[in-house]
Amino acid sequence: MPAPHRTSLHLADVSIADEFWFPRRETVRTRTIPHQEARLREGGQFEALLLKPRSHDGDDRERFPIFWESDVAKWIEAASYVLASGEHPELDAAVDKAIELLAGAQQEDGYLNNYFTAVKPGKRFTDLRDAHELYCAGHLIEAGVAHYEATGKTTLLGIVRRYADLIGREFGPGGACEGGYDGHQEIELALVKLHRATGERRYLDLALLLTENRGRTPFYFDAEAERRGDTGYFGGHMSPGGVFVRSSSRDREYNQSHAPVREQTEAVGHAVRAMYQYSAMADLALELGDQGLREACERLWDDLVATKLYITGGIGADPSIEGFGEPYDLPDHTGYAETCAAIGLVFWAHRMMALTGEAKYIDVLERALYNGVLSGASADGTKYFYGNPLASDGTVERSDWFDCACCPPNLARLLTSLEQYVYVADADGLYVNLYVTGTARLAHAGQRVTVAQESDYPWDGRITLSITEAEAPLPMTLRLRLPEWADGATVSVNGAPADHRTEHGYAVLDRTWTRGDRVELTLPMAPALVRADPRVLAAHGKVAIQRGPIVHCVEEIDNAAPVPRLLIARGGELRTEHVDGRDAVIAEGLVDGPAADGLYSDKPPAAEPTAIRTVPYYAWANRGKGTMAVWIRETP
Amino acid sequence: MPAPHRTSLHLADVSIADEFWFPRRETVRTRTIPHQEARLREGGQFEALLLKPRSHDGDDRERFPIFWESDVAKWIEAASYVLASGEHPELDAAVDKAIELLAGAQQEDGYLNNYFTAVKPGKRFTDLRDAHELYCAGHLIEAGVAHYEATGKTTLLGIVRRYADLIGREFGPGGACEGGYDGHQEIELALVKLHRATGERRYLDLALLLTENRGRTPFYFDAEAERRGDTGYFGGHMSPGGVFVRSSSRDREYNQSHAPVREQTEAVGHAVRAMYQYSAMADLALELGDQGLREACERLWDDLVATKLYITGGIGADPSIEGFGEPYDLPDHTGYAETCAAIGLVFWAHRMMALTGEAKYIDVLERALYNGVLSGASADGTKYFYGNPLASDGTVERSDWFDCACCPPNLARLLTSLEQYVYVADADGLYVNLYVTGTARLAHAGQRVTVAQESDYPWDGRITLSITEAEAPLPMTLRLRLPEWADGATVSVNGAPADHRTEHGYAVLDRTWTRGDRVELTLPMAPALVRADPRVLAAHGKVAIQRGPIVHCVEEIDNAAPVPRLLIARGGELRTEHVDGRDAVIAEGLVDGPAADGLYSDKPPAAEPTAIRTVPYYAWANRGKGTMAVWIRETP
């Protein structure tokens, strides 16, 4: 029995017109997307689609990586969202051109991955574990759906349907890959989107099949590796502790194939793979009313949020696997926190809210979005972090591009489709999940309704929602998310305290609305010192500063000394200043004296009073290199 | 023009009879060596030597690792040092049996590596970079020399000479491996030992050839990889930052083949490989009077000691390469500090002192020996650390054994040959490098001399040296090392303040000695708080406690709370207690209150006064699991 459907509004039905997101989205449109197009051109991603098979091996094409279709696909997807919200003929033409390249690279039977067509012919679908074929297919499908929904054109949608149908045959009963699944999850959530866009049940069934095949014994990837004849000196891998790992249990956790997905209990392995898998599980749980998948999602969520989530919403602390470390293993300097993983957490959190109707998921979504996601790009939108550490020794800076360029277009596609995260509708009415100035149009009980939202969020906690369009008095439930950090929030309607209840983290307003009704929500936004569970060793004896949804950090450029030498005074005053379009918090503190001579010394440093100035974490690394930290030592 | 030769005394001419080392060496003899023999038997290392080539591939033998000869060799070497100092017929017989296995596995032409004889016939010397053949050969040679010097038997010496001669032909002009060198340095220092034991110049020449081939362009390992047909999807490796490393410059640094050894300036790459290479460079510099090699060694040393040395003498902070990180990158919890690397540092430091006559090298040797080396084994000698982190979250414990079992026998062979590190002799007289109760016999100016040393070192700084044998009044220079931490040391001879100069870190006593002369050296040993350069982030705002050569740590079992919750009071009193055969330092401090609820919280913890109790770092992890740290937060 399917759960009551909560869905995002269509992109075209939401406008974003605030001072926080609007300029950022314009930057993505005018700078990031063209910059990325140029990089894909220079990098050879487009050109690689023109390669034809050759009869001999060994030339330079060996160097073309295997997942370039995904870079192209994510760029098309981001561009499509831009096309959804306005006329951009040049961009439209550039997207069409890229789609032509993909069309040219598609094989008779629907196959579309030019590495295995041109570089390694005959090897398709023989290395599902590592070769990223279904991952690329998933991104192509997401791009095809986005392009279709934005433009109405079926050029790319037709391509990806043919490819998805081939995959359905290969992975279906009697197919060459029967029992198989992808080594980098992505296609599952894409197939759900394809199902929703086309109404074809078979894509949903394929998503479920791939999801349920995962982690079953005997392990598909083992049999597949044997068929490939993989061997090595060590017959396993040597872990840093000098221990042979002969069974591949850790390798299986890496791609979450260690157990059937319904039985998984802890967030483990590569974080992006995990997020995409969990997102698909939540989608399937919603579409199919599948209680087992829902419970697995809830268990995995609780584990992640209780033990493996950075205060920035970053996840995946361990760079060696781009993934989860042990519980509470959240180092700051060496923490990975890949931009793509935080984006994946936004995807999953959004789906969990749609599945459950609970605001706690959006609290985490917001934490990630305003902090660990947004830090992934520079203020000008053309430089990127792959990992988002919570501290820097002064050597960390954003890069122009990456050879493995997954993060920049992922960020672009998230920001250009931000509309879908602001509101969720169900049969009762509207959930307001994010506070973003703009409008939402929806049909409710057969009427067209428009809700306008206005605020200076995230800098100011006063939010106004107005019913600007309603044909007749309309009974409708309006749910306003009360963020976890907002103790003492107040709600009024038309100037009087509102009669409301709190449910699942939302202030719930059940009433009959007429045009001109105004709701005022006030969220207290005093800056606060936040401490971590002492098992988070990197934060031990330290505090972070948070104001509203914004996690702050301390950069050397604003302060009297390199950041590791600063201490915040416990109980000292915290002031907020708003300059350069963003908050700074000023805290009372101390600065340690300069270094003693030599690597080790028995001279104690002296400490002097100082004022410590912060900057939002997302905004760091925009003013040259220098030390930075989120967690700052606190005077005991 | 060779430098003046400084040499260790022969093992049989030094006795060790103190309360610190003697019982530890007995533990190695009675427990560690038999335990390791059993493990090699169970692990299959002995059995693997019986394997014969088969005509087909693909059976379980694929799983025999490639470096098992080195495990057997190190065990023989350690056992041989035991045989050097007493009659042990059972051990003697066990060693003979192992040598018989090696003899049986040696091929007609002298080749001896059963992985390439039995498992991968036809592939010998085709993967010098990764296959550890010359590494194993080096350990076999060291074992052969040790066995010969201990027992006078030439059984193993003959085997390794035949193998070394084969290697000389293969790597010599026109040989199949001309221009090649090993991917894991070890054979170079072994060949110097073989030269010294046999007097054959060709082994020294081969050591020099292999050393000088290293890092020359075109890179041998590249050509070799091409001959093997190594390819991969990525044509390079993907670094955690998502950047393709296409050139193998980082891979070359891993095994120190990035530049000719004379041009190397920074300690980089795999730490054990580095130590063995630098040790051979120092040996060759001494044997050949090679100023270029000496200067390279001094540069590499300065870099290591100024920026990459743990306070415990551990080195190689980065687990992902078992090697050096960036300067000042010395994390505590995640730091690697492999036991073998600290042992390698002892080897190198000893050779640097012999090369230069400077005590600063022995200061580092002592730091490693009493701390980061000794921590590698449990008090009972049967459990081992591979890595020696400076902090534990409570999950770290020693292991019974390792599949890659390099460290346990390495530690055994160091401790059973500790005699060679106590004294160094030259034409002028004797250097006393370590303070260890026992005797040294030497020939000086044609006379036999015996010097007896007595102390409770490392717990007590009062050391007595007596001339217990001297045929006639004897002019001789006695040099006593003044450790870097011993400010205000005093020296007296026969009860009166001694007329001495300080040179290269030694108190130099030039006089005519007669039997019964007594030298008294007093080293101040107050416990001290040590701080690190602030660029060492893991130590920032923290202190370590050191007393004499012993670096202390704080274990949860001795204290009121998990170690991360403790703070040492700056300026507080430090008391020393000697119990259970070792020091404990007691410091005044604070303990933070218990954890707030949840991963992140805005409640501040409360702090209470407490006494903080230490244990020597080498002795940690002998009383169950619990948190531990060397670097403890300090009140500002």
CSV table of N, CA and C in Angstrom, one decimal, chain A residues 62-67 115 127 131 233-234 238 240-244 246 305-307 309-311 319 322 328 330 333 336 386 393 402-404 529-534 536-537 540-541 564-565 567 570 592 595 598-605 631 633 636, chain B residues 62-67 115 127 131 233-234 238 240-242 244 246 305-307 309-311 319 322 328 330 333 336 386 393 402-404 529-534 536-537 540-541 564-565 567 570 592 595 598-605 631 633 636:
chain,number,residue,atom,x,y,z
A,62,GLU,N,44.3,4.8,-24.5
A,62,GLU,CA,44.3,4.1,-23.2
A,62,GLU,C,44.1,5.0,-22.0
A,63,ARG,N,44.5,6.3,-22.3
A,63,ARG,CA,44.5,7.2,-21.2
A,63,ARG,C,43.1,7.9,-21.0
A,64,PHE,N,42.2,7.7,-21.9
A,64,PHE,CA,40.9,8.3,-21.7
A,64,PHE,C,40.3,7.6,-20.5
A,65,PRO,N,39.9,8.3,-19.5
A,65,PRO,CA,39.2,7.6,-18.3
A,65,PRO,C,37.9,7.0,-18.8
A,66,ILE,N,37.3,6.3,-17.8
A,66,ILE,CA,36.2,5.5,-18.2
A,66,ILE,C,34.9,6.2,-17.8
A,67,PHE,N,34.9,7.3,-17.2
A,67,PHE,CA,33.6,7.8,-16.8
A,67,PHE,C,33.3,9.2,-17.3
A,115,TYR,N,34.1,4.4,-23.9
A,115,TYR,CA,35.4,3.8,-23.5
A,115,TYR,C,35.3,2.3,-23.9
A,127,ASP,N,33.1,-5.5,-16.1
A,127,ASP,CA,33.7,-5.0,-14.8
A,127,ASP,C,32.7,-4.0,-14.2
A,131,ALA,N,34.2,-0.3,-13.4
A,131,ALA,CA,34.3,0.4,-14.7
A,131,ALA,C,33.3,1.5,-14.9
A,233,TYR,N,49.9,-10.3,-6.8
A,233,TYR,CA,50.9,-11.0,-5.9
A,233,TYR,C,50.3,-11.3,-4.6
A,234,PHE,N,49.4,-10.4,-4.1
A,234,PHE,CA,49.0,-10.6,-2.7
A,234,PHE,C,47.7,-11.3,-2.5
A,238,MET,N,46.7,-5.3,1.1
A,238,MET,CA,47.4,-5.1,2.3
A,238,MET,C,46.9,-3.9,3.0
A,240,PRO,N,46.9,-0.9,5.9
A,240,PRO,CA,48.1,-0.1,6.5
A,240,PRO,C,48.6,-0.8,7.7
A,241,GLY,N,47.8,-1.5,8.5
A,241,GLY,CA,48.4,-2.2,9.6
A,241,GLY,C,49.2,-3.4,9.3
A,242,GLY,N,49.4,-3.7,8.0
A,242,GLY,CA,50.3,-4.8,7.7
A,242,GLY,C,49.5,-6.1,7.7
A,243,VAL,N,48.2,-6.0,7.7
A,243,VAL,CA,47.4,-7.2,7.8
A,243,VAL,C,46.8,-7.5,6.4
A,244,PHE,N,46.9,-8.7,5.9
A,244,PHE,CA,46.3,-9.0,4.6
A,244,PHE,C,44.8,-9.1,4.8
A,246,ARG,N,42.3,-10.9,3.0
A,246,ARG,CA,42.1,-11.8,1.9
A,246,ARG,C,40.7,-11.9,1.4
A,305,VAL,N,23.7,10.2,11.2
A,305,VAL,CA,23.6,11.4,11.8
A,305,VAL,C,24.1,11.4,13.3
A,306,ALA,N,24.1,10.2,13.9
A,306,ALA,CA,24.6,10.1,15.3
A,306,ALA,C,26.1,10.0,15.4
A,307,THR,N,26.7,9.6,14.3
A,307,THR,CA,28.2,9.3,14.5
A,307,THR,C,29.1,9.7,13.3
A,309,LEU,N,28.5,12.5,10.8
A,309,LEU,CA,28.2,13.7,10.1
A,309,LEU,C,29.0,14.8,10.7
A,310,TYR,N,29.7,15.5,9.8
A,310,TYR,CA,30.4,16.7,10.1
A,310,TYR,C,29.4,17.8,10.5
A,311,ILE,N,29.9,18.8,11.3
A,311,ILE,CA,29.0,19.9,11.7
A,311,ILE,C,28.6,20.7,10.5
A,319,PRO,N,39.8,9.8,3.5
A,319,PRO,CA,40.2,10.0,2.1
A,319,PRO,C,40.6,8.8,1.4
A,322,GLU,N,37.4,7.7,0.1
A,322,GLU,CA,36.4,8.7,-0.2
A,322,GLU,C,35.1,8.4,0.6
A,328,TYR,N,32.4,8.5,14.9
A,328,TYR,CA,33.1,9.6,15.6
A,328,TYR,C,34.4,10.0,14.9
A,330,LEU,N,35.9,11.9,12.8
A,330,LEU,CA,35.6,13.1,12.0
A,330,LEU,C,36.8,14.1,12.1
A,333,HIS,N,41.6,18.4,9.8
A,333,HIS,CA,42.5,18.7,8.7
A,333,HIS,C,42.5,17.7,7.6
A,336,TYR,N,37.8,14.3,4.7
A,336,TYR,CA,37.6,14.4,3.2
A,336,TYR,C,36.3,15.2,2.9
A,386,TYR,N,37.2,19.6,-4.0
A,386,TYR,CA,36.7,18.2,-4.1
A,386,TYR,C,36.4,17.7,-2.7
A,393,ASP,N,46.0,24.0,7.1
A,393,ASP,CA,47.3,24.4,7.6
A,393,ASP,C,47.8,25.5,6.8
A,402,PHE,N,39.2,19.3,-12.0
A,402,PHE,CA,39.8,18.1,-11.6
A,402,PHE,C,39.8,17.1,-12.8
A,403,ASP,N,40.8,16.3,-12.9
A,403,ASP,CA,40.7,15.2,-13.9
A,403,ASP,C,39.5,14.3,-13.7
A,404,CYS,N,39.2,14.1,-12.4
A,404,CYS,CA,38.0,13.4,-12.1
A,404,CYS,C,37.0,14.4,-11.7
A,529,LEU,N,28.0,28.8,20.7
A,529,LEU,CA,29.2,28.0,20.7
A,529,LEU,C,28.7,26.5,20.7
A,530,VAL,N,29.2,25.7,19.8
A,530,VAL,CA,28.7,24.3,19.7
A,530,VAL,C,29.9,23.5,20.0
A,531,ARG,N,29.7,22.4,20.8
A,531,ARG,CA,30.7,21.5,21.1
A,531,ARG,C,30.3,20.1,20.5
A,532,ALA,N,31.3,19.3,20.3
A,532,ALA,CA,31.1,17.9,19.7
A,532,ALA,C,31.2,16.9,20.8
A,533,ASP,N,30.5,15.8,20.6
A,533,ASP,CA,30.8,14.6,21.5
A,533,ASP,C,32.3,14.4,21.6
A,534,PRO,N,32.7,14.1,22.9
A,534,PRO,CA,34.2,14.1,23.1
A,534,PRO,C,34.9,12.9,22.3
A,536,VAL,N,34.6,12.8,19.2
A,536,VAL,CA,35.1,13.4,18.0
A,536,VAL,C,36.5,14.1,18.4
A,537,LEU,N,37.6,13.4,18.2
A,537,LEU,CA,38.8,13.8,18.7
A,537,LEU,C,39.3,15.2,18.2
A,540,HIS,N,37.9,18.0,20.2
A,540,HIS,CA,38.0,17.9,21.7
A,540,HIS,C,38.7,19.1,22.3
A,541,GLY,N,38.0,19.7,23.3
A,541,GLY,CA,38.5,20.9,23.9
A,541,GLY,C,38.3,22.1,23.0
A,564,PRO,N,45.6,28.1,14.5
A,564,PRO,CA,45.9,27.1,15.6
A,564,PRO,C,46.3,27.8,16.9
A,565,ARG,N,46.8,29.1,16.8
A,565,ARG,CA,47.2,29.8,18.0
A,565,ARG,C,46.1,30.5,18.7
A,567,LEU,N,42.5,30.9,20.8
A,567,LEU,CA,41.5,30.3,21.8
A,567,LEU,C,40.3,31.2,22.0
A,570,ARG,N,35.7,30.8,27.0
A,570,ARG,CA,34.4,30.2,27.4
A,570,ARG,C,33.6,31.3,28.2
A,592,ASP,N,48.0,32.5,21.5
A,592,ASP,CA,49.3,32.0,22.0
A,592,ASP,C,50.4,32.8,21.4
A,595,ALA,N,56.1,30.6,18.1
A,595,ALA,CA,56.7,29.3,18.2
A,595,ALA,C,58.1,29.4,18.9
A,598,GLY,N,62.9,25.1,17.1
A,598,GLY,CA,63.1,23.6,16.9
A,598,GLY,C,61.8,22.9,16.9
A,599,LEU,N,61.9,21.6,16.5
A,599,LEU,CA,60.7,20.8,16.4
A,599,LEU,C,60.1,20.5,17.7
A,600,TYR,N,60.9,20.3,18.8
A,600,TYR,CA,60.4,20.1,20.1
A,600,TYR,C,61.2,21.0,21.1
A,601,SER,N,60.5,21.5,22.1
A,601,SER,CA,61.2,22.5,23.0
A,601,SER,C,60.5,22.4,24.3
A,602,ASP,N,61.2,22.9,25.4
A,602,ASP,CA,60.5,22.9,26.7
A,602,ASP,C,60.1,24.3,27.1
A,603,LYS,N,60.1,25.3,26.2
A,603,LYS,CA,59.7,26.6,26.6
A,603,LYS,C,58.2,26.8,26.4
A,604,PRO,N,57.4,27.3,27.4
A,604,PRO,CA,56.0,27.5,27.2
A,604,PRO,C,55.7,28.8,26.5
A,605,PRO,N,54.6,28.7,25.6
A,605,PRO,CA,54.3,30.0,24.9
A,605,PRO,C,53.5,30.9,25.9
A,631,TRP,N,36.8,24.2,14.2
A,631,TRP,CA,36.9,23.9,15.6
A,631,TRP,C,38.1,24.7,16.2
A,633,ARG,N,40.2,26.0,19.7
A,633,ARG,CA,40.4,25.7,21.1
A,633,ARG,C,39.6,26.7,22.0
A,636,PRO,N,39.6,26.6,29.1
A,636,PRO,CA,38.9,25.7,30.0
A,636,PRO,C,38.2,26.5,31.1
B,62,GLU,N,49.2,-19.3,-5.7
B,62,GLU,CA,49.1,-17.8,-6.1
B,62,GLU,C,49.1,-17.0,-4.8
B,63,ARG,N,48.6,-17.6,-3.7
B,63,ARG,CA,48.4,-16.8,-2.5
B,63,ARG,C,49.7,-16.6,-1.7
B,64,PHE,N,50.7,-17.4,-2.0
B,64,PHE,CA,52.0,-17.2,-1.2
B,64,PHE,C,52.5,-15.8,-1.5
B,65,PRO,N,52.7,-15.0,-0.5
B,65,PRO,CA,53.3,-13.7,-0.8
B,65,PRO,C,54.7,-13.9,-1.3
B,66,ILE,N,55.2,-12.7,-1.7
B,66,ILE,CA,56.4,-12.8,-2.5
B,66,ILE,C,57.6,-12.5,-1.6
B,67,PHE,N,57.4,-12.2,-0.3
B,67,PHE,CA,58.6,-11.8,0.4
B,67,PHE,C,58.9,-12.7,1.6
B,115,TYR,N,59.2,-17.8,-4.7
B,115,TYR,CA,58.0,-17.4,-5.4
B,115,TYR,C,58.3,-17.4,-6.9
B,127,ASP,N,60.3,-7.6,-12.2
B,127,ASP,CA,59.5,-6.6,-11.5
B,127,ASP,C,60.3,-6.2,-10.2
B,131,ALA,N,58.4,-6.5,-6.6
B,131,ALA,CA,58.4,-7.9,-6.3
B,131,ALA,C,59.4,-8.3,-5.1
B,233,TYR,N,43.0,1.2,-16.3
B,233,TYR,CA,42.0,2.1,-16.8
B,233,TYR,C,42.5,3.5,-16.8
B,234,PHE,N,43.2,3.9,-15.7
B,234,PHE,CA,43.5,5.3,-15.4
B,234,PHE,C,44.8,5.7,-15.9
B,238,MET,N,44.8,7.9,-9.1
B,238,MET,CA,43.9,8.9,-8.7
B,238,MET,C,44.2,9.3,-7.3
B,240,PRO,N,43.6,11.3,-3.7
B,240,PRO,CA,42.4,11.6,-2.9
B,240,PRO,C,41.7,12.9,-3.3
B,241,GLY,N,42.5,13.8,-3.7
B,241,GLY,CA,41.9,15.1,-4.2
B,241,GLY,C,41.2,15.1,-5.5
B,242,GLY,N,41.2,13.9,-6.1
B,242,GLY,CA,40.5,13.7,-7.4
B,242,GLY,C,41.3,14.2,-8.5
B,244,PHE,N,44.3,13.3,-11.2
B,244,PHE,CA,45.1,12.2,-11.8
B,244,PHE,C,46.5,12.5,-11.7
B,246,ARG,N,49.4,11.4,-13.5
B,246,ARG,CA,49.8,10.6,-14.7
B,246,ARG,C,51.2,10.3,-14.7
B,305,VAL,N,65.1,15.3,10.7
B,305,VAL,CA,65.1,15.6,12.2
B,305,VAL,C,64.4,17.0,12.4
B,306,ALA,N,64.5,17.9,11.4
B,306,ALA,CA,63.9,19.2,11.6
B,306,ALA,C,62.4,19.2,11.4
B,307,THR,N,61.9,18.2,10.6
B,307,THR,CA,60.5,18.4,10.2
B,307,THR,C,59.6,17.1,10.2
B,309,LEU,N,60.2,14.0,12.3
B,309,LEU,CA,60.5,13.0,13.4
B,309,LEU,C,59.5,13.2,14.5
B,310,TYR,N,58.9,12.1,14.9
B,310,TYR,CA,58.0,12.1,16.1
B,310,TYR,C,58.9,12.2,17.3
B,311,ILE,N,58.3,12.7,18.4
B,311,ILE,CA,59.0,12.9,19.6
B,311,ILE,C,59.4,11.5,20.2
B,319,PRO,N,50.1,6.7,6.7
B,319,PRO,CA,49.9,5.2,6.5
B,319,PRO,C,49.6,4.8,5.1
B,322,GLU,N,53.0,4.2,4.1
B,322,GLU,CA,53.9,3.7,5.1
B,322,GLU,C,55.2,4.6,5.1
B,328,TYR,N,56.3,18.6,9.1
B,328,TYR,CA,55.5,18.9,10.3
B,328,TYR,C,54.1,18.1,10.3
B,330,LEU,N,52.7,15.4,11.4
B,330,LEU,CA,53.0,14.3,12.4
B,330,LEU,C,51.7,14.1,13.3
B,333,HIS,N,46.8,10.3,16.3
B,333,HIS,CA,46.0,9.1,16.2
B,333,HIS,C,46.2,8.3,15.0
B,336,TYR,N,51.5,6.8,11.5
B,336,TYR,CA,51.9,5.4,11.2
B,336,TYR,C,53.1,5.0,12.1
B,386,TYR,N,52.6,-2.8,14.5
B,386,TYR,CA,53.2,-2.6,13.2
B,386,TYR,C,53.4,-1.0,13.1
B,393,ASP,N,42.3,6.0,20.5
B,393,ASP,CA,40.9,6.3,20.9
B,393,ASP,C,40.4,5.1,21.7
B,402,PHE,N,51.5,-10.7,12.1
B,402,PHE,CA,51.0,-10.0,10.9
B,402,PHE,C,51.2,-10.9,9.7
B,403,ASP,N,50.3,-10.8,8.7
B,403,ASP,CA,50.6,-11.5,7.5
B,403,ASP,C,51.9,-11.0,6.8
B,404,CYS,N,52.0,-9.7,6.9
B,404,CYS,CA,53.3,-9.1,6.4
B,404,CYS,C,54.1,-8.9,7.7
B,529,LEU,N,58.2,19.3,30.6
B,529,LEU,CA,57.1,19.4,29.6
B,529,LEU,C,57.7,19.8,28.3
B,530,VAL,N,57.4,19.1,27.3
B,530,VAL,CA,58.0,19.4,25.9
B,530,VAL,C,56.8,19.8,25.0
B,531,ARG,N,57.1,20.9,24.2
B,531,ARG,CA,56.1,21.4,23.3
B,531,ARG,C,56.7,21.2,21.9
B,532,ALA,N,55.8,21.1,20.9
B,532,ALA,CA,56.2,20.9,19.6
B,532,ALA,C,56.1,22.3,18.8
B,533,ASP,N,56.8,22.4,17.7
B,533,ASP,CA,56.6,23.5,16.8
B,533,ASP,C,55.1,23.6,16.5
B,534,PRO,N,54.5,24.8,16.5
B,534,PRO,CA,53.1,24.9,16.3
B,534,PRO,C,52.6,24.3,14.9
B,536,VAL,N,53.2,21.5,14.0
B,536,VAL,CA,52.8,20.1,14.3
B,536,VAL,C,51.3,20.2,14.9
B,537,LEU,N,50.4,20.1,14.0
B,537,LEU,CA,49.0,20.4,14.4
B,537,LEU,C,48.5,19.5,15.5
B,540,HIS,N,49.3,20.8,18.9
B,540,HIS,CA,49.1,22.2,19.2
B,540,HIS,C,48.3,22.4,20.5
B,541,GLY,N,48.8,23.3,21.3
B,541,GLY,CA,48.1,23.6,22.6
B,541,GLY,C,48.3,22.4,23.6
B,564,PRO,N,41.4,12.0,26.4
B,564,PRO,CA,41.2,13.3,25.7
B,564,PRO,C,40.5,14.3,26.6
B,565,ARG,N,40.0,13.9,27.8
B,565,ARG,CA,39.3,14.8,28.7
B,565,ARG,C,40.3,15.4,29.7
B,567,LEU,N,43.6,17.7,31.0
B,567,LEU,CA,44.5,18.8,30.7
B,567,LEU,C,45.6,18.9,31.8
B,570,ARG,N,49.7,24.2,33.2
B,570,ARG,CA,51.0,24.8,32.9
B,570,ARG,C,51.5,25.4,34.2
B,592,ASP,N,37.9,17.4,32.1
B,592,ASP,CA,36.7,18.0,31.6
B,592,ASP,C,35.5,17.1,32.1
B,595,ALA,N,30.4,13.9,28.6
B,595,ALA,CA,29.9,14.4,27.3
B,595,ALA,C,28.5,14.9,27.4
B,598,GLY,N,24.3,13.9,22.3
B,598,GLY,CA,24.3,14.1,20.9
B,598,GLY,C,25.6,14.4,20.3
B,599,LEU,N,25.7,14.3,19.0
B,599,LEU,CA,27.0,14.5,18.3
B,599,LEU,C,27.4,16.0,18.5
B,600,TYR,N,26.5,16.9,18.4
B,600,TYR,CA,26.9,18.3,18.6
B,600,TYR,C,25.9,19.0,19.6
B,601,SER,N,26.4,19.8,20.4
B,601,SER,CA,25.6,20.4,21.5
B,601,SER,C,26.2,21.8,21.9
B,602,ASP,N,25.3,22.6,22.5
B,602,ASP,CA,25.9,23.9,22.9
B,602,ASP,C,26.1,24.0,24.4
B,603,LYS,N,26.1,22.9,25.1
B,603,LYS,CA,26.4,22.9,26.6
B,603,LYS,C,27.9,22.8,26.8
B,604,PRO,N,28.4,23.8,27.6
B,604,PRO,CA,29.9,23.6,27.9
B,604,PRO,C,30.1,22.6,29.0
B,605,PRO,N,31.2,21.9,28.9
B,605,PRO,CA,31.6,20.9,29.9
B,605,PRO,C,32.2,21.6,31.1
B,631,TRP,N,50.6,13.5,23.5
B,631,TRP,CA,50.4,15.0,23.6
B,631,TRP,C,49.1,15.2,24.3
B,633,ARG,N,46.5,18.0,26.3
B,633,ARG,CA,46.1,19.4,26.3
B,633,ARG,C,46.7,20.1,27.5
B,636,PRO,N,46.0,27.0,29.3
B,636,PRO,CA,46.7,28.1,28.7
B,636,PRO,C,47.1,29.1,29.9
